[in-house]
Coordinates of C-alpha atoms in Angstrom, one line a residue:
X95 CA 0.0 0.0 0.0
X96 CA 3.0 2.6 -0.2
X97 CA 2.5 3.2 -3.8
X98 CA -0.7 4.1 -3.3
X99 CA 0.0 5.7 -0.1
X100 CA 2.2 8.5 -2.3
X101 CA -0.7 9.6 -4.4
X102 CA -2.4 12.9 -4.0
X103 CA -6.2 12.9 -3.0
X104 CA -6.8 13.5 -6.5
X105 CA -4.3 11.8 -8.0
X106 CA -6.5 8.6 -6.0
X107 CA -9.6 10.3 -7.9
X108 CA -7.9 10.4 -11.3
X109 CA -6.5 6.2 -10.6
X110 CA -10.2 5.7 -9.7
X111 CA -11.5 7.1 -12.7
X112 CA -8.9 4.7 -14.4
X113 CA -9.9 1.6 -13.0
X114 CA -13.8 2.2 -13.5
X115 CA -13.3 3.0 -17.2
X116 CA -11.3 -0.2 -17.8
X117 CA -13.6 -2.6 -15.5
X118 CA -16.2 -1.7 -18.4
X119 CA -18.6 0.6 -16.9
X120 CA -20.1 3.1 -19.2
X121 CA -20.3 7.2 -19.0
X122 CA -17.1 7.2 -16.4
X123 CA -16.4 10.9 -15.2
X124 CA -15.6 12.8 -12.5
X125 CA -18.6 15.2 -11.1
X126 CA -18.2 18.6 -9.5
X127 CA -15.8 18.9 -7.0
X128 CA -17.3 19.7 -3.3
X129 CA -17.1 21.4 -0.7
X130 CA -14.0 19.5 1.2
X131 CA -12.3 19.8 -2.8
X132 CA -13.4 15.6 -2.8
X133 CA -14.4 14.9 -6.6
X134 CA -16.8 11.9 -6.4
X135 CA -17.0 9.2 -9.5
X136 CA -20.4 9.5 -11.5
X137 CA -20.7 5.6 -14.3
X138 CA -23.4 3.8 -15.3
X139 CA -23.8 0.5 -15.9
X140 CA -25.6 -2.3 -17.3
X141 CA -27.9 -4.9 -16.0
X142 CA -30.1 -7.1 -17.4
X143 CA -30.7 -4.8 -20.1
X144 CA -31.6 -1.6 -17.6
X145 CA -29.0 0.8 -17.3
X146 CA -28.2 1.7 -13.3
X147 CA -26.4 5.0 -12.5
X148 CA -23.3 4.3 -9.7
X149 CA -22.6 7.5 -7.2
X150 CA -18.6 6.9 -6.2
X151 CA -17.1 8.2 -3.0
X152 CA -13.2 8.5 -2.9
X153 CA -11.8 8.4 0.5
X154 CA -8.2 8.4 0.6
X155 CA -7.8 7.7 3.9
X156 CA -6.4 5.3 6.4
X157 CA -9.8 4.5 7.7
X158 CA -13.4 5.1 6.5
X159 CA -16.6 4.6 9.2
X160 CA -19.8 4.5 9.1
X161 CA -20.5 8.2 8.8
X162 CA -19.4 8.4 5.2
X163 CA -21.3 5.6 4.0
X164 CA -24.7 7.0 5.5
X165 CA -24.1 10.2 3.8
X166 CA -23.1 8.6 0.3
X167 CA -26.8 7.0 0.5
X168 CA -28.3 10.1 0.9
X169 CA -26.7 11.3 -1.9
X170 CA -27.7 8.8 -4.3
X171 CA -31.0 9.1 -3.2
X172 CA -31.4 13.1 -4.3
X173 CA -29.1 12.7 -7.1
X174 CA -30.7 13.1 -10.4
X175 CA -31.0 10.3 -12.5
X176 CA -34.3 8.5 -14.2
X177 CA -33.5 5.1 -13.2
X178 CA -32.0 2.5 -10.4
X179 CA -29.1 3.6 -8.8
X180 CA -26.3 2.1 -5.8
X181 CA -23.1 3.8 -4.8
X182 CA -19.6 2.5 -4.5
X183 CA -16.8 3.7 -1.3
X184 CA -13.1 3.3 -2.2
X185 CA -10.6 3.8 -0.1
X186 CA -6.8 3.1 -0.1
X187 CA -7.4 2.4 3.5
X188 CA -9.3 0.2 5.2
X189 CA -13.2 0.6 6.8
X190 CA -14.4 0.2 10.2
X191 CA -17.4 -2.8 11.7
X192 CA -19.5 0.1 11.5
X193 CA -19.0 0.5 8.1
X194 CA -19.0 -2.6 7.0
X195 CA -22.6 -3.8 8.6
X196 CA -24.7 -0.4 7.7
X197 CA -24.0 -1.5 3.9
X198 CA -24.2 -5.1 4.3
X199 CA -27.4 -3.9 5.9
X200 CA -28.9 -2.1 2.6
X201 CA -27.9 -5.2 1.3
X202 CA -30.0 -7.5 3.4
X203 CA -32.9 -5.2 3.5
X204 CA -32.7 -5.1 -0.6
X205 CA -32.7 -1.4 -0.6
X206 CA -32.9 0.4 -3.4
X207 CA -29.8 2.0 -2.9
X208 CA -27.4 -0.6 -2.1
X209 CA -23.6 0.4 -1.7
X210 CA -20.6 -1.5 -2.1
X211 CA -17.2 -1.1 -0.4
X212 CA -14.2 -1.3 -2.0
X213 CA -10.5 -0.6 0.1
X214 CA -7.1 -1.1 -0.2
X215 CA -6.1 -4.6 -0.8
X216 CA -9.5 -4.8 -3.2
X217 CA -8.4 -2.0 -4.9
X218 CA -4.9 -3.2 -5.8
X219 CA -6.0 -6.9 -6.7
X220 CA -8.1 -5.1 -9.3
X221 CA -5.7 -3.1 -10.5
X222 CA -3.4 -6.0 -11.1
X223 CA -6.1 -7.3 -12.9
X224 CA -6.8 -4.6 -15.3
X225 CA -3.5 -3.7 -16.3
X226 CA -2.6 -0.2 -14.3
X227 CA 0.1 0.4 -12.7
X228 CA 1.5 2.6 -9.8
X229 CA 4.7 4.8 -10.5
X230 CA 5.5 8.6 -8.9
X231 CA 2.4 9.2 -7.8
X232 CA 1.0 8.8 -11.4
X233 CA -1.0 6.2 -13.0
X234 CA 0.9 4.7 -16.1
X235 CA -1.4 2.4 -18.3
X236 CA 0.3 -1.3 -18.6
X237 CA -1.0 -2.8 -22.1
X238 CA -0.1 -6.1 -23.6
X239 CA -1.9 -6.1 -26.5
X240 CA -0.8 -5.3 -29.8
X241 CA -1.6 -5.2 -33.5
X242 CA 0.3 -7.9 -35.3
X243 CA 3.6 -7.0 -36.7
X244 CA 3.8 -9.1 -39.6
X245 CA 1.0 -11.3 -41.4
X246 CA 1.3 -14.4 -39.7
X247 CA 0.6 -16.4 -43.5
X248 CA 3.3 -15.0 -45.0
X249 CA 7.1 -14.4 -44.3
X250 CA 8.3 -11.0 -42.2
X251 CA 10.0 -9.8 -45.1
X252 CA 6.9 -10.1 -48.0
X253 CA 5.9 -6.4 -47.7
X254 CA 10.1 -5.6 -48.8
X255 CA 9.5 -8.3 -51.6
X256 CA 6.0 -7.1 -52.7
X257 CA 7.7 -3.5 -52.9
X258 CA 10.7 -5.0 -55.2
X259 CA 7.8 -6.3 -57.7
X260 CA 7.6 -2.9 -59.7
X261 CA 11.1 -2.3 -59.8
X262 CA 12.7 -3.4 -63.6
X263 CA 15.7 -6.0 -64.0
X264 CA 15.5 -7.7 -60.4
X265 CA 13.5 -10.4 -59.1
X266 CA 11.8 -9.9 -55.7
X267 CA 13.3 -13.3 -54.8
X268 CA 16.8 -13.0 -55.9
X269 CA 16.4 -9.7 -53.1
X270 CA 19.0 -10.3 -49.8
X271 CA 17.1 -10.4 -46.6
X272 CA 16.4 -7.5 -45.4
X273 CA 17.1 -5.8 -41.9
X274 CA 13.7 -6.2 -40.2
X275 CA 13.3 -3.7 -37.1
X276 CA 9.8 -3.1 -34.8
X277 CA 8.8 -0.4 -32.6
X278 CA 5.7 -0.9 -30.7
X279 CA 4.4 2.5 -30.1
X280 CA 1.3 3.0 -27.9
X281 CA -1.6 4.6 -29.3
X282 CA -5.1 4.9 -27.8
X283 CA -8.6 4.6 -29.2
X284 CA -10.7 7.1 -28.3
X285 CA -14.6 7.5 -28.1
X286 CA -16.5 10.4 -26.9
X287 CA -20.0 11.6 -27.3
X288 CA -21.1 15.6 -27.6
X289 CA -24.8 16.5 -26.8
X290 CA -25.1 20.3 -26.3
X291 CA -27.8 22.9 -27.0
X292 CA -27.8 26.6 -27.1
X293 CA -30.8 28.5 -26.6
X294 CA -31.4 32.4 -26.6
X295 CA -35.1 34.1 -26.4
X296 CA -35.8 33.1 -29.7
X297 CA -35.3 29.1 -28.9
X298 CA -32.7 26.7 -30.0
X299 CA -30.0 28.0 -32.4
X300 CA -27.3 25.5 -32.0
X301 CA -27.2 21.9 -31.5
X302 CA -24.6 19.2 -31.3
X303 CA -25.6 15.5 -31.0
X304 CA -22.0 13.7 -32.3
X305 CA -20.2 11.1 -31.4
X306 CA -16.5 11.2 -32.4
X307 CA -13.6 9.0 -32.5
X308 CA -9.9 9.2 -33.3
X309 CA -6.6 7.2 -32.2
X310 CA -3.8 9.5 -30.7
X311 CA 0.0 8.7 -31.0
X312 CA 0.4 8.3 -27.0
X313 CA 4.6 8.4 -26.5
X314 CA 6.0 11.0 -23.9
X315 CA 4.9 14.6 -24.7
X316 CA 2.0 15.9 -26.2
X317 CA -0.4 13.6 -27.7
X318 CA -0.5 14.0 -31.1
X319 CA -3.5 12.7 -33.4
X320 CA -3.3 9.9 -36.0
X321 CA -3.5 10.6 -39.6
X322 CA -6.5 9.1 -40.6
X323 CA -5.3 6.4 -43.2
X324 CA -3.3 5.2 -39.5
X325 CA -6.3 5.8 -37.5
X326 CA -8.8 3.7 -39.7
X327 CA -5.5 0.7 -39.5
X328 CA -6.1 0.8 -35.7
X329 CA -9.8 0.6 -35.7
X330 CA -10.4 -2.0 -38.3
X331 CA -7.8 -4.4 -36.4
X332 CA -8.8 -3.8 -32.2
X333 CA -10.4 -6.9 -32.1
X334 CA -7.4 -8.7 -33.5
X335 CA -4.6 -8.1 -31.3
X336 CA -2.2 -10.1 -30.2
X337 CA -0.1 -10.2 -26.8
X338 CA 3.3 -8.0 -26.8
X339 CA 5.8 -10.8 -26.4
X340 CA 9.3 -8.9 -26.8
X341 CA 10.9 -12.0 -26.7
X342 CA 8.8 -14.3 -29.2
X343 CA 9.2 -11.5 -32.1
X344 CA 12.7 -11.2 -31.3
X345 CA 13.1 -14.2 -32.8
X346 CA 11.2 -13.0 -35.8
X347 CA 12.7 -9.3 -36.3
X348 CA 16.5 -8.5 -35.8
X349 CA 15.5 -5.4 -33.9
X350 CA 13.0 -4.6 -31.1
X351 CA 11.7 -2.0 -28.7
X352 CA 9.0 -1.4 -26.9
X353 CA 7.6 2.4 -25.9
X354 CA 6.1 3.4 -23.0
X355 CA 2.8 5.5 -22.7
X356 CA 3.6 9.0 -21.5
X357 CA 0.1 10.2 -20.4
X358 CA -2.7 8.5 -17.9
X359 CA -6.2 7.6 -19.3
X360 CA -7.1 10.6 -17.0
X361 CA -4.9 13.0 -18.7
X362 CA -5.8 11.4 -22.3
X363 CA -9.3 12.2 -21.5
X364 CA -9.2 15.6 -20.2
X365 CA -7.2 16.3 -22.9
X366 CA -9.6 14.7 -25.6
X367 CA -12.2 16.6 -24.1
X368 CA -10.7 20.2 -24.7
X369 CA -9.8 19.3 -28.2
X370 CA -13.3 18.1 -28.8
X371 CA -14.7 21.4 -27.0
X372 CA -12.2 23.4 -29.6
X373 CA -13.2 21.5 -32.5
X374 CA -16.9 21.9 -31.9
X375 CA -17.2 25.6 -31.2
X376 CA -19.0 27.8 -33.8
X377 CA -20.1 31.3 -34.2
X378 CA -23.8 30.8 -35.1
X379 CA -25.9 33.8 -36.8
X380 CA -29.4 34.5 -36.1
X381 CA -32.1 37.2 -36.0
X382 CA -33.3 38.4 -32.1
X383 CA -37.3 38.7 -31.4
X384 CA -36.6 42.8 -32.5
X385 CA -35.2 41.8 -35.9
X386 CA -31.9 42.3 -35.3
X387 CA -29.0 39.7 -36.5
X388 CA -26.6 38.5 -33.6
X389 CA -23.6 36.5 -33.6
X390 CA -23.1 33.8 -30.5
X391 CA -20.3 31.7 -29.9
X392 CA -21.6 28.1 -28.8
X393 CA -18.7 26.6 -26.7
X394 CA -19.6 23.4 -25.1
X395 CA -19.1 23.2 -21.7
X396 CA -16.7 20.2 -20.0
X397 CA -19.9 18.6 -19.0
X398 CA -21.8 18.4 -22.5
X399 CA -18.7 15.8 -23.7
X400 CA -18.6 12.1 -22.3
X401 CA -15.8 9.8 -22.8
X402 CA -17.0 6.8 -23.4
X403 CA -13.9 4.5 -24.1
X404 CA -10.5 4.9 -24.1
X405 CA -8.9 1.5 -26.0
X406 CA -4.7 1.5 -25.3
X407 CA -2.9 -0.7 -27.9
X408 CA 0.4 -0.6 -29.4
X409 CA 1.1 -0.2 -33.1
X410 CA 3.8 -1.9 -34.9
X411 CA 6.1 0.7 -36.9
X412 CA 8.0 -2.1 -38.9
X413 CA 11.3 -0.7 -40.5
X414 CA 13.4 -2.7 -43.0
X415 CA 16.3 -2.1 -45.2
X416 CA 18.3 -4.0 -47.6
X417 CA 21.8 -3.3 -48.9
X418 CA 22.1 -3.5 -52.7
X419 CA 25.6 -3.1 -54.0
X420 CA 26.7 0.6 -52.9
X421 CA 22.9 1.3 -51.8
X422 CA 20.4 1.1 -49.0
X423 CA 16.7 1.2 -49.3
X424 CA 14.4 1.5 -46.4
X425 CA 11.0 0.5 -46.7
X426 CA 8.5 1.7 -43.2
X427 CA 5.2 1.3 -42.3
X428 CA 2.8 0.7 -39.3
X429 CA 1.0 -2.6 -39.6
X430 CA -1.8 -4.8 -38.4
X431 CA -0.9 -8.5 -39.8
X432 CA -1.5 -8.2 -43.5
X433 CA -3.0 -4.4 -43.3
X434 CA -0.3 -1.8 -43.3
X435 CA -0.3 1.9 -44.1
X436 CA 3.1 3.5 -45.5
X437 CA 5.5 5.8 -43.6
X438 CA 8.5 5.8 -45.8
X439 CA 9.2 4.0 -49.1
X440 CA 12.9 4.3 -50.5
X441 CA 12.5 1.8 -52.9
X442 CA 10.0 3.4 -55.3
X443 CA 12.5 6.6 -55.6
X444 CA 15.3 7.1 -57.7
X445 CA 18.7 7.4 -56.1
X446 CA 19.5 10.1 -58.5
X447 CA 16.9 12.9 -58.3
X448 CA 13.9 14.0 -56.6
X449 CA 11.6 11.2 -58.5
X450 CA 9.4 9.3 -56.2
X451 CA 6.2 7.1 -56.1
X452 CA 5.2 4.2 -57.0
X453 CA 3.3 5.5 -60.2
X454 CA 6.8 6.0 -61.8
X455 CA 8.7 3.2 -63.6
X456 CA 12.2 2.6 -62.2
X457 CA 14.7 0.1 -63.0
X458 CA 17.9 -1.3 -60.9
X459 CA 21.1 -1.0 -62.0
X460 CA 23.1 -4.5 -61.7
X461 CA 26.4 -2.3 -61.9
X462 CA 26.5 0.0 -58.8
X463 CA 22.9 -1.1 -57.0
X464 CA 20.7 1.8 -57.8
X465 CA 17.2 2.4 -58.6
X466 CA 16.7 4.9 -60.8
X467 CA 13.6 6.9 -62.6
X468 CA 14.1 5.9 -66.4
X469 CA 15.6 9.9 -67.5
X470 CA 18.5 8.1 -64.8
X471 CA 18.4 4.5 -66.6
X472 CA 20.2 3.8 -69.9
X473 CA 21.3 0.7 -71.7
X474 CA 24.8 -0.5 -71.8
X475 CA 26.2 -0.2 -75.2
X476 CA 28.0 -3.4 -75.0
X477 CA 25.9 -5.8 -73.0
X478 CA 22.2 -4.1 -73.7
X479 CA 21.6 -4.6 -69.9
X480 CA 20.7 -1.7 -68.0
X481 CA 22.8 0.7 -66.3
X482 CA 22.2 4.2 -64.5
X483 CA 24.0 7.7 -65.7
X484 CA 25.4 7.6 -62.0
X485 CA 27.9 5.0 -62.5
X486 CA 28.0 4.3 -66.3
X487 CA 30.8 5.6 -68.5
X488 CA 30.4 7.8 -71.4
X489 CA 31.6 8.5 -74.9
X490 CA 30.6 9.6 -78.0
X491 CA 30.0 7.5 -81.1
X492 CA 28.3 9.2 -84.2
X493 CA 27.4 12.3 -82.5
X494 CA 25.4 10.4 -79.9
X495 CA 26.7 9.3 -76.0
X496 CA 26.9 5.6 -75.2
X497 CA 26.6 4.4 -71.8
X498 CA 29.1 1.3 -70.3
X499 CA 29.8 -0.4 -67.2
X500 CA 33.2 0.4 -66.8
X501 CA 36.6 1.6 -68.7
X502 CA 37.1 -2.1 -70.1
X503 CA 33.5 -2.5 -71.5
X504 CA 34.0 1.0 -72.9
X505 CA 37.7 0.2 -74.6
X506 CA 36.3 -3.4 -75.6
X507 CA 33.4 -1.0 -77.7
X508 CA 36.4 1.1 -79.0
X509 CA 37.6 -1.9 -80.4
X510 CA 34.6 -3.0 -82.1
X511 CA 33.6 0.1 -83.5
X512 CA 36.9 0.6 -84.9
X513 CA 36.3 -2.6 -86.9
X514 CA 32.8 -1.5 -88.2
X515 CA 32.4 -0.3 -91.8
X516 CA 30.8 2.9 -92.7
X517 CA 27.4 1.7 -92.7
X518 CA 27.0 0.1 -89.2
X519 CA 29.1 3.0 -87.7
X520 CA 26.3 5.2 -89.0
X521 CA 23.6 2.9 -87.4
X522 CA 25.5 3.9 -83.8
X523 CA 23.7 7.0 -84.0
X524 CA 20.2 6.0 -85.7
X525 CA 18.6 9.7 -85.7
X526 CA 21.8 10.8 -87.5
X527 CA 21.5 8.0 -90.1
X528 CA 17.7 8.9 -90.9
X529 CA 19.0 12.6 -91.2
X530 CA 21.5 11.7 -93.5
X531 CA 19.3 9.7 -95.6
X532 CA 16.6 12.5 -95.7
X533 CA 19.3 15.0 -96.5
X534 CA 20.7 12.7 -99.5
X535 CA 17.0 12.3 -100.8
X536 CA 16.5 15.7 -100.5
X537 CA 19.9 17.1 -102.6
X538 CA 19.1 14.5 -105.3
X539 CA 15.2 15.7 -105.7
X540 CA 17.0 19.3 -105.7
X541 CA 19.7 18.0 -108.6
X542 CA 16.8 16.4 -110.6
X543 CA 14.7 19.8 -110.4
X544 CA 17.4 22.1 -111.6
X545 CA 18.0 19.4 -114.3
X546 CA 14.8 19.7 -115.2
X547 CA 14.4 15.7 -114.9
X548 CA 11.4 16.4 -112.5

């Protein structure tokens, strides 16, 4: 109990809010804060198919009697709510006889506001269960689940293979094995509901009745939200995750780490709610009872947004590279088994200029290792293979620049051409040739005319 013992009174409020959320009830937030600066837990639940609002006192104390049980029952007896309701103590301490046998008495007397009381040693046991644990006063969320890093049908390395298919002159298969790395990063799933009116003396002019959701990157700092191509990868695959073994996928990848989560739910949630407060306030325009046109700014309050989930997983950010001659090419991307979505892709870019996408056509160069756009990609004179204007040699034959591997392909083609009669040397520059056939044709139509032949 020392762990728990270090945590503010709110900080205990904030952990409670936690554990609620992740035990599954629904509608989890923290009401007003009262008088003595206590904020008490407001859920609901379902049973039976009839939802039940829970009134949740906080006590973080060494020892809770009987006094603040009485007076959480009369609270859930005025409090507001069109349906059953019971209330819940927790305490990081422990509750007296008294305590203990006024709610075991509600219970016993089926009242219709029963309470249960949960202290210390519950309250950790659950926790263990649930996945939260207790660090500097703060409440880190603990997940083991995980999108899959790699489609479990095919091999690690498919997506790198898959990418090679487009590229001209190599074979995805004769492609060395790449260096496979994953980074788990924690995201969280978020779902939160809006329901706000605005009124004025003429009646409603604004209403919001949405319910949002949207994944946010959850690393140390400030959470940041997923693009949506990302955020539609972690949706579509929460209910196929996987547990985070480091140790089983390190026997898969050559690299692995794990991130941490740098917020609590609490913190992700309060800050959810001010982005969604931000994101729905509008200036609305209308005309008063006197025919005069206002302007209002409808800004939901804290109150008129409800989180109703918040879903922690970690996404895989899969990063592999393969050597090729003189050249690396990294290919990234998050992934969810055979789903993936694209961070980086070096192979569809030429090494050579600013070319890039996988709508161009590129071809490898067997020479030096490059991929290059096809203004970068020429064919060797002697060999008709392939070969980049990075690497190749160059000389001009019949007014026109021929490309080679190296020096001794370039003197061998010395050689040959040296050898060539007129005729074949003239077919080294094929544009030339036609010219010079044109030209000929030409100057004899011009002889004939001026002979008078024609």
């Amino acid at each position: 109990m020392a762990v728990l013992d270090d945590l503010s009174g709110f900080e205990f409020e904030d952990l409670m809010e936690d554990v609620f959320r992740n035990l599954g009830y629904e509608n989890v937030r923290q009401a007003e804060r009262t008088a003595d600066e206590g904020r008490d837990v407001l859920m609901e639940e379902v049973v039976d198919g009839t939802r039940r609002a829970i009134v949740v006192e906080c006590k973080h104390t060494g020892t809770v009697g009987r006094p603040v049980v009485q007076k959480l029952h009369s609270a859930i007896a005025t409090f507001d709510f069109g349906g059953p309701k019971r209330g819940i103590v927790v305490t990081t301490g422990r509750f007296t006889g008294p305590a203990e046998e006024y709610a075991d008495r509600l219970q016993q007397n089926d009242d219709p506001y029963p309470i249960e009381l949960i202290d210390g040693e519950d309250l950790r046991e659950i926790a263990d269960e649930i996945g939260l644990d207790l660090y500097n006063g703060r409440i880190e969320i603990l997940c083991d689940e995980t999108l899959r890093p790699y489609d479990p049908a095919t091999d690690v390395d498919a997506p790198v293979q898959e990418a090679f298919r487009d590229i001209e002159n190599i074979e995805a298969t004769d492609i060395p094995r790449p260096h496979s790395q994953v980074t788990f990063r924690p995201v969280v799933a978020i779902t939160a509901d809006a329901d706000a009116v605005f009124e004025t003396s003429v009646g409603v002019i604004h209403r919001i009745d949405d319910r949002t959701g949207f994944v946010v990157h959850a690393e140390r700092g400030h959470p940041q939200v997923a693009d949506d191509t990302v955020a539609t990868l972690v949706t579509e695959n929460l209910h196929a995750t996987v547990d985070l073994d480091v140790d089983q996928f390190g026997a898969t990848f050559d690299d692995v780490e794990e991130r941490r989560f740098g917020q609590t739910q609490t913190e992700y949630k309060e800050w959810a709610v001010e982005r969604l407060q931000d994101y729905h306030t509008t200036t609305v325009t209308y005309t008063g009872d006197n025919n005069v046109t206002y302007e209002k700014t409808c800004e939901p309050n804290r109150s008129d947004i409800s989180v109703q989930s918040i879903e922690p997983v970690f996404l895989p950010q899969v990063r592999q590279t393969t050597d090729l001659e003189e050249y690396t090419y990294s290919y990234e991307y998050y992934a969810a088994g055979p789903s993936r979505v694209t961070e980086e892709d070096g192979i569809h870019r030429c090494v050579h200029c600013e070319t890039s996408g996988v709508d161009e056509t590129y071809t490898y160069c067997p020479n030096c290792g490059a991929i290059a756009c096809d203004s970068h990609s020429k064919t060797e004179r002697l060999e008709g293979e392939p070969v980049c204007t990075g690497c190749a040699v160059t000389e001009r034959f019949a007014l026109k620049t021929k490309y080679f591997y190296d020096e001794q392909n370039l003197e061998a083609f010395r050689e040959e051409y040296a050898d060539m009669p007129i005729h074949e040397k003239a077919m080294e520059n094929k544009w030339l040739a036609s010219g010079s056939v044109v030209a000929t044709l030409l100057l004899l139509i011009g002889l004939l005319v001026i002979g008078g032949i024609i």
